[in-house]
Amino acid sequence: MSDLAVHLGGHHRSFDEVLALVQRAEALGYRAAYVDGDVSIVPSRGDGPVLDGWTATVALLARTSRIEIGSIRLVHHWNVARLAQAVATAECVAPGRLRFLASIGGQPADRRFGFALPPVSERIAWLDEWLDALRRLWAGERVTVHGRYLSLDEALVRPLPRGGRMPIEVGGAGARLPQVVARHADRWDLNIPPVARLVREATSQLAAACRAIDRDPASIGRSMWLFARPGRPAGDASVAAEFRRWHPWFRSLPDADLGEAI
């Protein structure tokens, strides 16, 4: 089985299309498939349907037999104890096949559903507090927290994941997020363009964060998304345009680096 994973933009396809693609990836030997995760609305979809990422994730786990399924969980979408219970329940559906990926999100449209979307620095601190409580809940502890972002009174989660823990992936990059990765993550999903100098910079930031808490950075797995358009030449101008369209969060990437990213 390869270590390759495929990401499918589930909000832009019907569930039947997503299911067919995930089952095809499983047949081809892919290790994992990721679908879009927490979302309120997607403005670019207009009146088109938008799949709920968590429902799609659990349904895909139930309709496949080997492939691992992941979708992003956003800190402002979830009460941490409810999420801990939901993830542990999904583990009962497909033991060992759920990839738990968490990050801070950044979709202003979430406010339309009443979700708070504070500044990035606050969401990073929120994620740090959230992941600490999540680990304790999965370990079977009765958790009381009255922090800056969380309030729990003897929260207790049952069922528990096997062994009292779940691997945690943290997605994102930047000056402060590597500190959260160093503290909590089993795997780091680098949400940066695949450009060598940017990867070196991010790796150095993680190494510094790990040194500060005496953790070996080699103990943290790494993953990165690669943009692929099979059968299209790298010099095709439309490929660069599609990269810009589908990766708006990389809008600051200079044109000089675009060739390496695609």
PDB file of C-alpha atoms in Angstrom:
ATOM      1  CA  MET A   1       0.000   0.000   0.000  1.00  0.00           C
ATOM      2  CA  SER A   2       1.416   3.391  -0.995  1.00  0.00           C
ATOM      3  CA  ASP A   3       1.682   6.472   1.235  1.00  0.00           C
ATOM      4  CA  LEU A   4      -0.143   8.555  -1.362  1.00  0.00           C
ATOM      5  CA  ALA A   5      -3.393  10.269  -0.500  1.00  0.00           C
ATOM      6  CA  VAL A   6      -5.828  12.094  -2.737  1.00  0.00           C
ATOM      7  CA  HIS A   7      -7.867  15.173  -1.875  1.00  0.00           C
ATOM      8  CA  LEU A   8     -11.299  15.624  -3.430  1.00  0.00           C
ATOM      9  CA  GLY A   9     -13.206  18.893  -3.245  1.00  0.00           C
ATOM     10  CA  GLY A  10     -16.378  17.327  -1.864  1.00  0.00           C
ATOM     11  CA  HIS A  11     -18.281  20.615  -1.750  1.00  0.00           C
ATOM     12  CA  HIS A  12     -18.080  20.855  -5.530  1.00  0.00           C
ATOM     13  CA  ARG A  13     -19.326  17.367  -6.343  1.00  0.00           C
ATOM     14  CA  SER A  14     -22.352  15.262  -5.522  1.00  0.00           C
ATOM     15  CA  PHE A  15     -21.952  12.544  -2.904  1.00  0.00           C
ATOM     16  CA  ASP A  16     -22.277   9.851  -5.579  1.00  0.00           C
ATOM     17  CA  GLU A  17     -19.353  11.406  -7.472  1.00  0.00           C
ATOM     18  CA  VAL A  18     -17.238  11.641  -4.336  1.00  0.00           C
ATOM     19  CA  LEU A  19     -18.036   8.059  -3.376  1.00  0.00           C
ATOM     20  CA  ALA A  20     -17.104   6.765  -6.827  1.00  0.00           C
ATOM     21  CA  LEU A  21     -13.789   8.637  -6.746  1.00  0.00           C
ATOM     22  CA  VAL A  22     -12.927   7.419  -3.241  1.00  0.00           C
ATOM     23  CA  GLN A  23     -13.765   3.827  -4.151  1.00  0.00           C
ATOM     24  CA  ARG A  24     -11.580   4.188  -7.256  1.00  0.00           C
ATOM     25  CA  ALA A  25      -8.722   5.533  -5.110  1.00  0.00           C
ATOM     26  CA  GLU A  26      -9.135   2.562  -2.773  1.00  0.00           C
ATOM     27  CA  ALA A  27      -8.984   0.125  -5.714  1.00  0.00           C
ATOM     28  CA  LEU A  28      -5.796   1.820  -6.970  1.00  0.00           C
ATOM     29  CA  GLY A  29      -4.083   1.389  -3.614  1.00  0.00           C
ATOM     30  CA  TYR A  30      -4.134   4.929  -2.254  1.00  0.00           C
ATOM     31  CA  ARG A  31      -3.551   5.063   1.492  1.00  0.00           C
ATOM     32  CA  ALA A  32      -6.084   7.816   2.217  1.00  0.00           C
ATOM     33  CA  ALA A  33      -8.650  10.118   0.697  1.00  0.00           C
ATOM     34  CA  TYR A  34      -9.496  13.557   2.058  1.00  0.00           C
ATOM     35  CA  VAL A  35     -12.769  15.346   1.432  1.00  0.00           C
ATOM     36  CA  ASP A  36     -13.713  18.880   2.345  1.00  0.00           C
ATOM     37  CA  GLY A  37     -14.533  19.239   6.011  1.00  0.00           C
ATOM     38  CA  ASP A  38     -16.418  21.709   8.171  1.00  0.00           C
ATOM     39  CA  VAL A  39     -18.292  24.325   6.217  1.00  0.00           C
ATOM     40  CA  SER A  40     -21.289  26.578   6.588  1.00  0.00           C
ATOM     41  CA  ILE A  41     -21.793  27.796   3.033  1.00  0.00           C
ATOM     42  CA  VAL A  42     -19.577  28.199  -0.019  1.00  0.00           C
ATOM     43  CA  PRO A  43     -20.421  31.538  -1.659  1.00  0.00           C
ATOM     44  CA  SER A  44     -19.041  30.469  -5.037  1.00  0.00           C
ATOM     45  CA  ARG A  45     -21.602  27.642  -5.147  1.00  0.00           C
ATOM     46  CA  GLY A  46     -24.508  30.058  -5.337  1.00  0.00           C
ATOM     47  CA  ASP A  47     -27.653  27.992  -4.779  1.00  0.00           C
ATOM     48  CA  GLY A  48     -25.805  24.749  -5.504  1.00  0.00           C
ATOM     49  CA  PRO A  49     -25.701  21.992  -2.882  1.00  0.00           C
ATOM     50  CA  VAL A  50     -22.892  22.001  -0.334  1.00  0.00           C
ATOM     51  CA  LEU A  51     -22.100  18.678   1.325  1.00  0.00           C
ATOM     52  CA  ASP A  52     -21.620  18.587   5.077  1.00  0.00           C
ATOM     53  CA  GLY A  53     -18.060  17.352   5.502  1.00  0.00           C
ATOM     54  CA  TRP A  54     -18.572  15.300   8.649  1.00  0.00           C
ATOM     55  CA  THR A  55     -21.615  13.454   7.300  1.00  0.00           C
ATOM     56  CA  ALA A  56     -19.730  12.708   4.077  1.00  0.00           C
ATOM     57  CA  THR A  57     -16.700  11.475   6.027  1.00  0.00           C
ATOM     58  CA  VAL A  58     -18.652   8.960   8.096  1.00  0.00           C
ATOM     59  CA  ALA A  59     -20.664   7.810   5.073  1.00  0.00           C
ATOM     60  CA  LEU A  60     -17.448   7.197   3.121  1.00  0.00           C
ATOM     61  CA  LEU A  61     -15.990   5.205   6.005  1.00  0.00           C
ATOM     62  CA  ALA A  62     -19.103   3.023   5.973  1.00  0.00           C
ATOM     63  CA  ARG A  63     -18.998   2.523   2.184  1.00  0.00           C
ATOM     64  CA  THR A  64     -15.316   1.538   1.902  1.00  0.00           C
ATOM     65  CA  SER A  65     -13.255  -1.224   3.475  1.00  0.00           C
ATOM     66  CA  ARG A  66      -9.568  -0.249   3.623  1.00  0.00           C
ATOM     67  CA  ILE A  67      -8.841   3.329   2.624  1.00  0.00           C
ATOM     68  CA  GLU A  68      -8.432   5.936   5.363  1.00  0.00           C
ATOM     69  CA  ILE A  69     -10.728   8.969   5.215  1.00  0.00           C
ATOM     70  CA  GLY A  70      -9.916  12.452   6.448  1.00  0.00           C
ATOM     71  CA  SER A  71     -11.644  15.820   6.497  1.00  0.00           C
ATOM     72  CA  ILE A  72     -10.702  18.984   8.290  1.00  0.00           C
ATOM     73  CA  ARG A  73     -12.275  19.875  11.642  1.00  0.00           C
ATOM     74  CA  LEU A  74     -12.307  23.575  12.408  1.00  0.00           C
ATOM     75  CA  VAL A  75     -11.949  24.904  15.912  1.00  0.00           C
ATOM     76  CA  HIS A  76     -14.834  27.386  15.718  1.00  0.00           C
ATOM     77  CA  HIS A  77     -17.335  24.815  14.418  1.00  0.00           C
ATOM     78  CA  TRP A  78     -17.213  22.411  17.354  1.00  0.00           C
ATOM     79  CA  ASN A  79     -17.748  22.095  21.060  1.00  0.00           C
ATOM     80  CA  VAL A  80     -14.668  20.080  21.945  1.00  0.00           C
ATOM     81  CA  ALA A  81     -16.467  17.421  24.006  1.00  0.00           C
ATOM     82  CA  ARG A  82     -19.060  16.858  21.279  1.00  0.00           C
ATOM     83  CA  LEU A  83     -16.283  16.501  18.744  1.00  0.00           C
ATOM     84  CA  ALA A  84     -14.406  14.039  20.954  1.00  0.00           C
ATOM     85  CA  GLN A  85     -17.551  11.913  21.165  1.00  0.00           C
ATOM     86  CA  ALA A  86     -18.276  12.166  17.422  1.00  0.00           C
ATOM     87  CA  VAL A  87     -14.748  11.078  16.492  1.00  0.00           C
ATOM     88  CA  ALA A  88     -14.796   8.179  18.963  1.00  0.00           C
ATOM     89  CA  THR A  89     -18.142   7.087  17.514  1.00  0.00           C
ATOM     90  CA  ALA A  90     -16.739   7.196  13.966  1.00  0.00           C
ATOM     91  CA  GLU A  91     -13.920   4.947  15.174  1.00  0.00           C
ATOM     92  CA  CYS A  92     -16.594   2.367  16.040  1.00  0.00           C
ATOM     93  CA  VAL A  93     -17.805   2.517  12.420  1.00  0.00           C
ATOM     94  CA  ALA A  94     -14.362   1.956  10.866  1.00  0.00           C
ATOM     95  CA  PRO A  95     -11.631   1.287  13.441  1.00  0.00           C
ATOM     96  CA  GLY A  96      -8.287   2.770  12.519  1.00  0.00           C
ATOM     97  CA  ARG A  97      -9.456   4.401   9.277  1.00  0.00           C
ATOM     98  CA  LEU A  98     -10.454   7.916  10.366  1.00  0.00           C
ATOM     99  CA  ARG A  99      -7.789  10.561   9.863  1.00  0.00           C
ATOM    100  CA  PHE A 100      -8.386  13.351  12.345  1.00  0.00           C
ATOM    101  CA  LEU A 101      -7.204  16.669  10.925  1.00  0.00           C
ATOM    102  CA  ALA A 102      -7.735  19.960  12.748  1.00  0.00           C
ATOM    103  CA  SER A 103      -7.016  23.583  11.949  1.00  0.00           C
ATOM    104  CA  ILE A 104      -8.253  27.124  12.473  1.00  0.00           C
ATOM    105  CA  GLY A 105     -10.233  27.827   9.288  1.00  0.00           C
ATOM    106  CA  GLY A 106     -10.559  31.157   7.568  1.00  0.00           C
ATOM    107  CA  GLN A 107     -13.863  31.366   5.693  1.00  0.00           C
ATOM    108  CA  PRO A 108     -15.651  34.665   6.468  1.00  0.00           C
ATOM    109  CA  ALA A 109     -18.913  33.135   5.213  1.00  0.00           C
ATOM    110  CA  ASP A 110     -18.973  31.008   8.402  1.00  0.00           C
ATOM    111  CA  ARG A 111     -20.252  34.083  10.217  1.00  0.00           C
ATOM    112  CA  ARG A 112     -23.542  33.689   8.334  1.00  0.00           C
ATOM    113  CA  PHE A 113     -24.174  30.530  10.385  1.00  0.00           C
ATOM    114  CA  GLY A 114     -23.358  32.327  13.620  1.00  0.00           C
ATOM    115  CA  PHE A 115     -19.843  30.911  13.988  1.00  0.00           C
ATOM    116  CA  ALA A 116     -17.360  33.190  15.681  1.00  0.00           C
ATOM    117  CA  LEU A 117     -14.333  33.939  13.528  1.00  0.00           C
ATOM    118  CA  PRO A 118     -11.842  35.884  15.651  1.00  0.00           C
ATOM    119  CA  PRO A 119      -8.412  36.950  14.358  1.00  0.00           C
ATOM    120  CA  VAL A 120      -5.892  34.293  13.343  1.00  0.00           C
ATOM    121  CA  SER A 121      -3.799  34.664  16.507  1.00  0.00           C
ATOM    122  CA  GLU A 122      -6.858  33.974  18.676  1.00  0.00           C
ATOM    123  CA  ARG A 123      -7.910  30.960  16.614  1.00  0.00           C
ATOM    124  CA  ILE A 124      -4.422  29.491  16.998  1.00  0.00           C
ATOM    125  CA  ALA A 125      -4.602  29.922  20.790  1.00  0.00           C
ATOM    126  CA  TRP A 126      -8.114  28.425  20.713  1.00  0.00           C
ATOM    127  CA  LEU A 127      -6.846  25.390  18.763  1.00  0.00           C
ATOM    128  CA  ASP A 128      -4.049  24.876  21.291  1.00  0.00           C
ATOM    129  CA  GLU A 129      -6.493  24.861  24.227  1.00  0.00           C
ATOM    130  CA  TRP A 130      -8.971  22.719  22.267  1.00  0.00           C
ATOM    131  CA  LEU A 131      -6.470  19.988  21.338  1.00  0.00           C
ATOM    132  CA  ASP A 132      -5.217  19.739  24.917  1.00  0.00           C
ATOM    133  CA  ALA A 133      -8.774  19.083  26.156  1.00  0.00           C
ATOM    134  CA  LEU A 134      -9.429  16.677  23.279  1.00  0.00           C
ATOM    135  CA  ARG A 135      -6.472  14.481  24.223  1.00  0.00           C
ATOM    136  CA  ARG A 136      -7.633  14.335  27.835  1.00  0.00           C
ATOM    137  CA  LEU A 137     -11.205  13.431  26.862  1.00  0.00           C
ATOM    138  CA  TRP A 138     -10.020  10.616  24.594  1.00  0.00           C
ATOM    139  CA  ALA A 139      -7.838   9.328  27.425  1.00  0.00           C
ATOM    140  CA  GLY A 140     -11.019   8.823  29.451  1.00  0.00           C
ATOM    141  CA  GLU A 141     -10.512  11.692  31.895  1.00  0.00           C
ATOM    142  CA  ARG A 142     -13.357  13.635  33.453  1.00  0.00           C
ATOM    143  CA  VAL A 143     -12.381  17.085  32.218  1.00  0.00           C
ATOM    144  CA  THR A 144     -13.084  20.436  33.806  1.00  0.00           C
ATOM    145  CA  VAL A 145     -11.712  23.477  31.982  1.00  0.00           C
ATOM    146  CA  HIS A 146     -12.521  27.142  32.411  1.00  0.00           C
ATOM    147  CA  GLY A 147     -10.091  28.643  29.978  1.00  0.00           C
ATOM    148  CA  ARG A 148     -10.032  31.554  27.625  1.00  0.00           C
ATOM    149  CA  TYR A 149     -11.919  29.651  24.920  1.00  0.00           C
ATOM    150  CA  LEU A 150     -13.295  26.481  26.534  1.00  0.00           C
ATOM    151  CA  SER A 151     -15.682  25.840  29.394  1.00  0.00           C
ATOM    152  CA  LEU A 152     -16.238  22.232  30.460  1.00  0.00           C
ATOM    153  CA  ASP A 153     -17.603  20.925  33.754  1.00  0.00           C
ATOM    154  CA  GLU A 154     -16.611  17.307  34.383  1.00  0.00           C
ATOM    155  CA  ALA A 155     -17.055  16.428  30.703  1.00  0.00           C
ATOM    156  CA  LEU A 156     -16.784  12.689  30.098  1.00  0.00           C
ATOM    157  CA  VAL A 157     -16.762  10.964  26.715  1.00  0.00           C
ATOM    158  CA  ARG A 158     -17.858   7.418  25.956  1.00  0.00           C
ATOM    159  CA  PRO A 159     -17.039   5.449  23.863  1.00  0.00           C
ATOM    160  CA  LEU A 160     -13.290   5.953  23.851  1.00  0.00           C
ATOM    161  CA  PRO A 161     -10.978   5.391  20.904  1.00  0.00           C
ATOM    162  CA  ARG A 162      -8.831   2.300  21.087  1.00  0.00           C
ATOM    163  CA  GLY A 163      -5.921   2.792  23.470  1.00  0.00           C
ATOM    164  CA  GLY A 164      -7.353   6.093  24.671  1.00  0.00           C
ATOM    165  CA  ARG A 165      -5.892   8.197  21.874  1.00  0.00           C
ATOM    166  CA  MET A 166      -6.266   9.160  18.231  1.00  0.00           C
ATOM    167  CA  PRO A 167      -3.476  10.374  15.938  1.00  0.00           C
ATOM    168  CA  ILE A 168      -3.859  14.104  15.423  1.00  0.00           C
ATOM    169  CA  GLU A 169      -2.994  15.929  12.227  1.00  0.00           C
ATOM    170  CA  VAL A 170      -2.700  19.701  12.377  1.00  0.00           C
ATOM    171  CA  GLY A 171      -2.995  21.634   9.145  1.00  0.00           C
ATOM    172  CA  GLY A 172      -1.565  25.059   8.443  1.00  0.00           C
ATOM    173  CA  ALA A 173       1.572  27.142   8.525  1.00  0.00           C
ATOM    174  CA  GLY A 174       2.764  30.520   9.712  1.00  0.00           C
ATOM    175  CA  ALA A 175       4.820  31.990  12.499  1.00  0.00           C
ATOM    176  CA  ARG A 176       2.814  30.638  15.468  1.00  0.00           C
ATOM    177  CA  LEU A 177       1.075  27.495  14.277  1.00  0.00           C
ATOM    178  CA  PRO A 178       4.263  25.349  14.423  1.00  0.00           C
ATOM    179  CA  GLN A 179       4.143  25.760  18.221  1.00  0.00           C
ATOM    180  CA  VAL A 180       0.727  24.053  18.256  1.00  0.00           C
ATOM    181  CA  VAL A 181       2.053  21.356  15.913  1.00  0.00           C
ATOM    182  CA  ALA A 182       5.023  20.727  18.202  1.00  0.00           C
ATOM    183  CA  ARG A 183       2.772  20.396  21.251  1.00  0.00           C
ATOM    184  CA  HIS A 184      -0.012  18.245  19.847  1.00  0.00           C
ATOM    185  CA  ALA A 185       0.510  16.783  16.387  1.00  0.00           C
ATOM    186  CA  ASP A 186       1.421  13.306  15.243  1.00  0.00           C
ATOM    187  CA  ARG A 187       1.405  14.614  11.675  1.00  0.00           C
ATOM    188  CA  TRP A 188       1.802  18.089  10.225  1.00  0.00           C
ATOM    189  CA  ASP A 189      -0.099  18.929   7.057  1.00  0.00           C
ATOM    190  CA  LEU A 190       1.910  21.812   5.582  1.00  0.00           C
ATOM    191  CA  ASN A 191      -0.585  24.153   4.037  1.00  0.00           C
ATOM    192  CA  ILE A 192       2.008  25.906   1.889  1.00  0.00           C
ATOM    193  CA  PRO A 193       2.851  25.808  -1.827  1.00  0.00           C
ATOM    194  CA  PRO A 194       5.323  23.028  -2.714  1.00  0.00           C
ATOM    195  CA  VAL A 195       8.248  25.405  -3.178  1.00  0.00           C
ATOM    196  CA  ALA A 196      11.592  24.271  -1.731  1.00  0.00           C
ATOM    197  CA  ARG A 197      12.544  27.521   0.008  1.00  0.00           C
ATOM    198  CA  LEU A 198       9.107  27.793   1.652  1.00  0.00           C
ATOM    199  CA  VAL A 199       9.299  24.193   2.856  1.00  0.00           C
ATOM    200  CA  ARG A 200      12.766  24.843   4.321  1.00  0.00           C
ATOM    201  CA  GLU A 201      11.500  27.927   6.155  1.00  0.00           C
ATOM    202  CA  ALA A 202       8.487  26.076   7.583  1.00  0.00           C
ATOM    203  CA  THR A 203      10.634  23.108   8.604  1.00  0.00           C
ATOM    204  CA  SER A 204      13.015  25.439  10.437  1.00  0.00           C
ATOM    205  CA  GLN A 205      10.093  27.031  12.291  1.00  0.00           C
ATOM    206  CA  LEU A 206       8.863  23.614  13.420  1.00  0.00           C
ATOM    207  CA  ALA A 207      12.355  22.559  14.482  1.00  0.00           C
ATOM    208  CA  ALA A 208      12.661  25.670  16.654  1.00  0.00           C
ATOM    209  CA  ALA A 209       9.226  25.061  18.202  1.00  0.00           C
ATOM    210  CA  CYS A 210      10.186  21.452  18.979  1.00  0.00           C
ATOM    211  CA  ARG A 211      13.506  22.467  20.556  1.00  0.00           C
ATOM    212  CA  ALA A 212      11.652  24.814  22.889  1.00  0.00           C
ATOM    213  CA  ILE A 213       9.718  21.874  24.404  1.00  0.00           C
ATOM    214  CA  ASP A 214      12.460  19.244  24.006  1.00  0.00           C
ATOM    215  CA  ARG A 215      10.654  17.255  21.311  1.00  0.00           C
ATOM    216  CA  ASP A 216      12.326  15.556  18.360  1.00  0.00           C
ATOM    217  CA  PRO A 217      10.856  17.106  15.175  1.00  0.00           C
ATOM    218  CA  ALA A 218      11.458  13.767  13.426  1.00  0.00           C
ATOM    219  CA  SER A 219       8.690  12.300  15.621  1.00  0.00           C
ATOM    220  CA  ILE A 220       6.140  14.363  13.670  1.00  0.00           C
ATOM    221  CA  GLY A 221       5.042  13.030  10.280  1.00  0.00           C
ATOM    222  CA  ARG A 222       4.690  15.428   7.362  1.00  0.00           C
ATOM    223  CA  SER A 223       2.286  15.688   4.472  1.00  0.00           C
ATOM    224  CA  MET A 224       1.832  18.213   1.694  1.00  0.00           C
ATOM    225  CA  TRP A 225      -0.755  18.773  -0.993  1.00  0.00           C
ATOM    226  CA  LEU A 226       0.486  18.681  -4.593  1.00  0.00           C
ATOM    227  CA  PHE A 227      -1.504  20.219  -7.423  1.00  0.00           C
ATOM    228  CA  ALA A 228      -1.800  17.801 -10.350  1.00  0.00           C
ATOM    229  CA  ARG A 229      -3.362  17.997 -13.787  1.00  0.00           C
ATOM    230  CA  PRO A 230      -2.390  14.658 -15.401  1.00  0.00           C
ATOM    231  CA  GLY A 231      -1.664  14.800 -19.111  1.00  0.00           C
ATOM    232  CA  ARG A 232      -1.238  18.578 -19.191  1.00  0.00           C
ATOM    233  CA  PRO A 233       2.216  20.091 -19.881  1.00  0.00           C
ATOM    234  CA  ALA A 234       3.720  22.194 -17.092  1.00  0.00           C
ATOM    235  CA  GLY A 235       4.008  25.145 -19.469  1.00  0.00           C
ATOM    236  CA  ASP A 236       0.276  25.197 -20.171  1.00  0.00           C
ATOM    237  CA  ALA A 237      -0.896  28.654 -19.086  1.00  0.00           C
ATOM    238  CA  SER A 238      -4.300  27.294 -18.131  1.00  0.00           C
ATOM    239  CA  VAL A 239      -2.673  25.081 -15.456  1.00  0.00           C
ATOM    240  CA  ALA A 240      -1.226  28.138 -13.716  1.00  0.00           C
ATOM    241  CA  ALA A 241      -4.596  29.871 -13.919  1.00  0.00           C
ATOM    242  CA  GLU A 242      -6.313  26.847 -12.353  1.00  0.00           C
ATOM    243  CA  PHE A 243      -3.746  26.749  -9.554  1.00  0.00           C
ATOM    244  CA  ARG A 244      -4.514  30.374  -8.742  1.00  0.00           C
ATOM    245  CA  ARG A 245      -8.252  29.705  -8.890  1.00  0.00           C
ATOM    246  CA  TRP A 246      -8.267  26.615  -6.648  1.00  0.00           C
ATOM    247  CA  HIS A 247      -5.673  27.872  -4.148  1.00  0.00           C
ATOM    248  CA  PRO A 248      -6.796  31.403  -3.277  1.00  0.00           C
ATOM    249  CA  TRP A 249      -5.026  31.108   0.083  1.00  0.00           C
ATOM    250  CA  PHE A 250      -1.741  31.054  -1.893  1.00  0.00           C
ATOM    251  CA  ARG A 251      -2.543  34.320  -3.646  1.00  0.00           C
ATOM    252  CA  SER A 252       0.664  35.914  -2.318  1.00  0.00           C
ATOM    253  CA  LEU A 253       2.866  33.349  -4.116  1.00  0.00           C
ATOM    254  CA  PRO A 254       5.031  35.295  -6.603  1.00  0.00           C
ATOM    255  CA  ASP A 255       4.767  34.399 -10.270  1.00  0.00           C
ATOM    256  CA  ALA A 256       8.474  33.528 -10.159  1.00  0.00           C
ATOM    257  CA  ASP A 257       7.688  30.599  -7.822  1.00  0.00           C
ATOM    258  CA  LEU A 258       4.582  29.428  -9.632  1.00  0.00           C
ATOM    259  CA  GLY A 259       6.434  27.112 -12.008  1.00  0.00           C
ATOM    260  CA  GLU A 260       7.883  25.125  -9.089  1.00  0.00           C
ATOM    261  CA  ALA A 261       4.490  24.905  -7.366  1.00  0.00           C
ATOM    262  CA  ILE A 262       2.751  23.308 -10.361  1.00  0.00           C
TER     263      ILE A 262
END
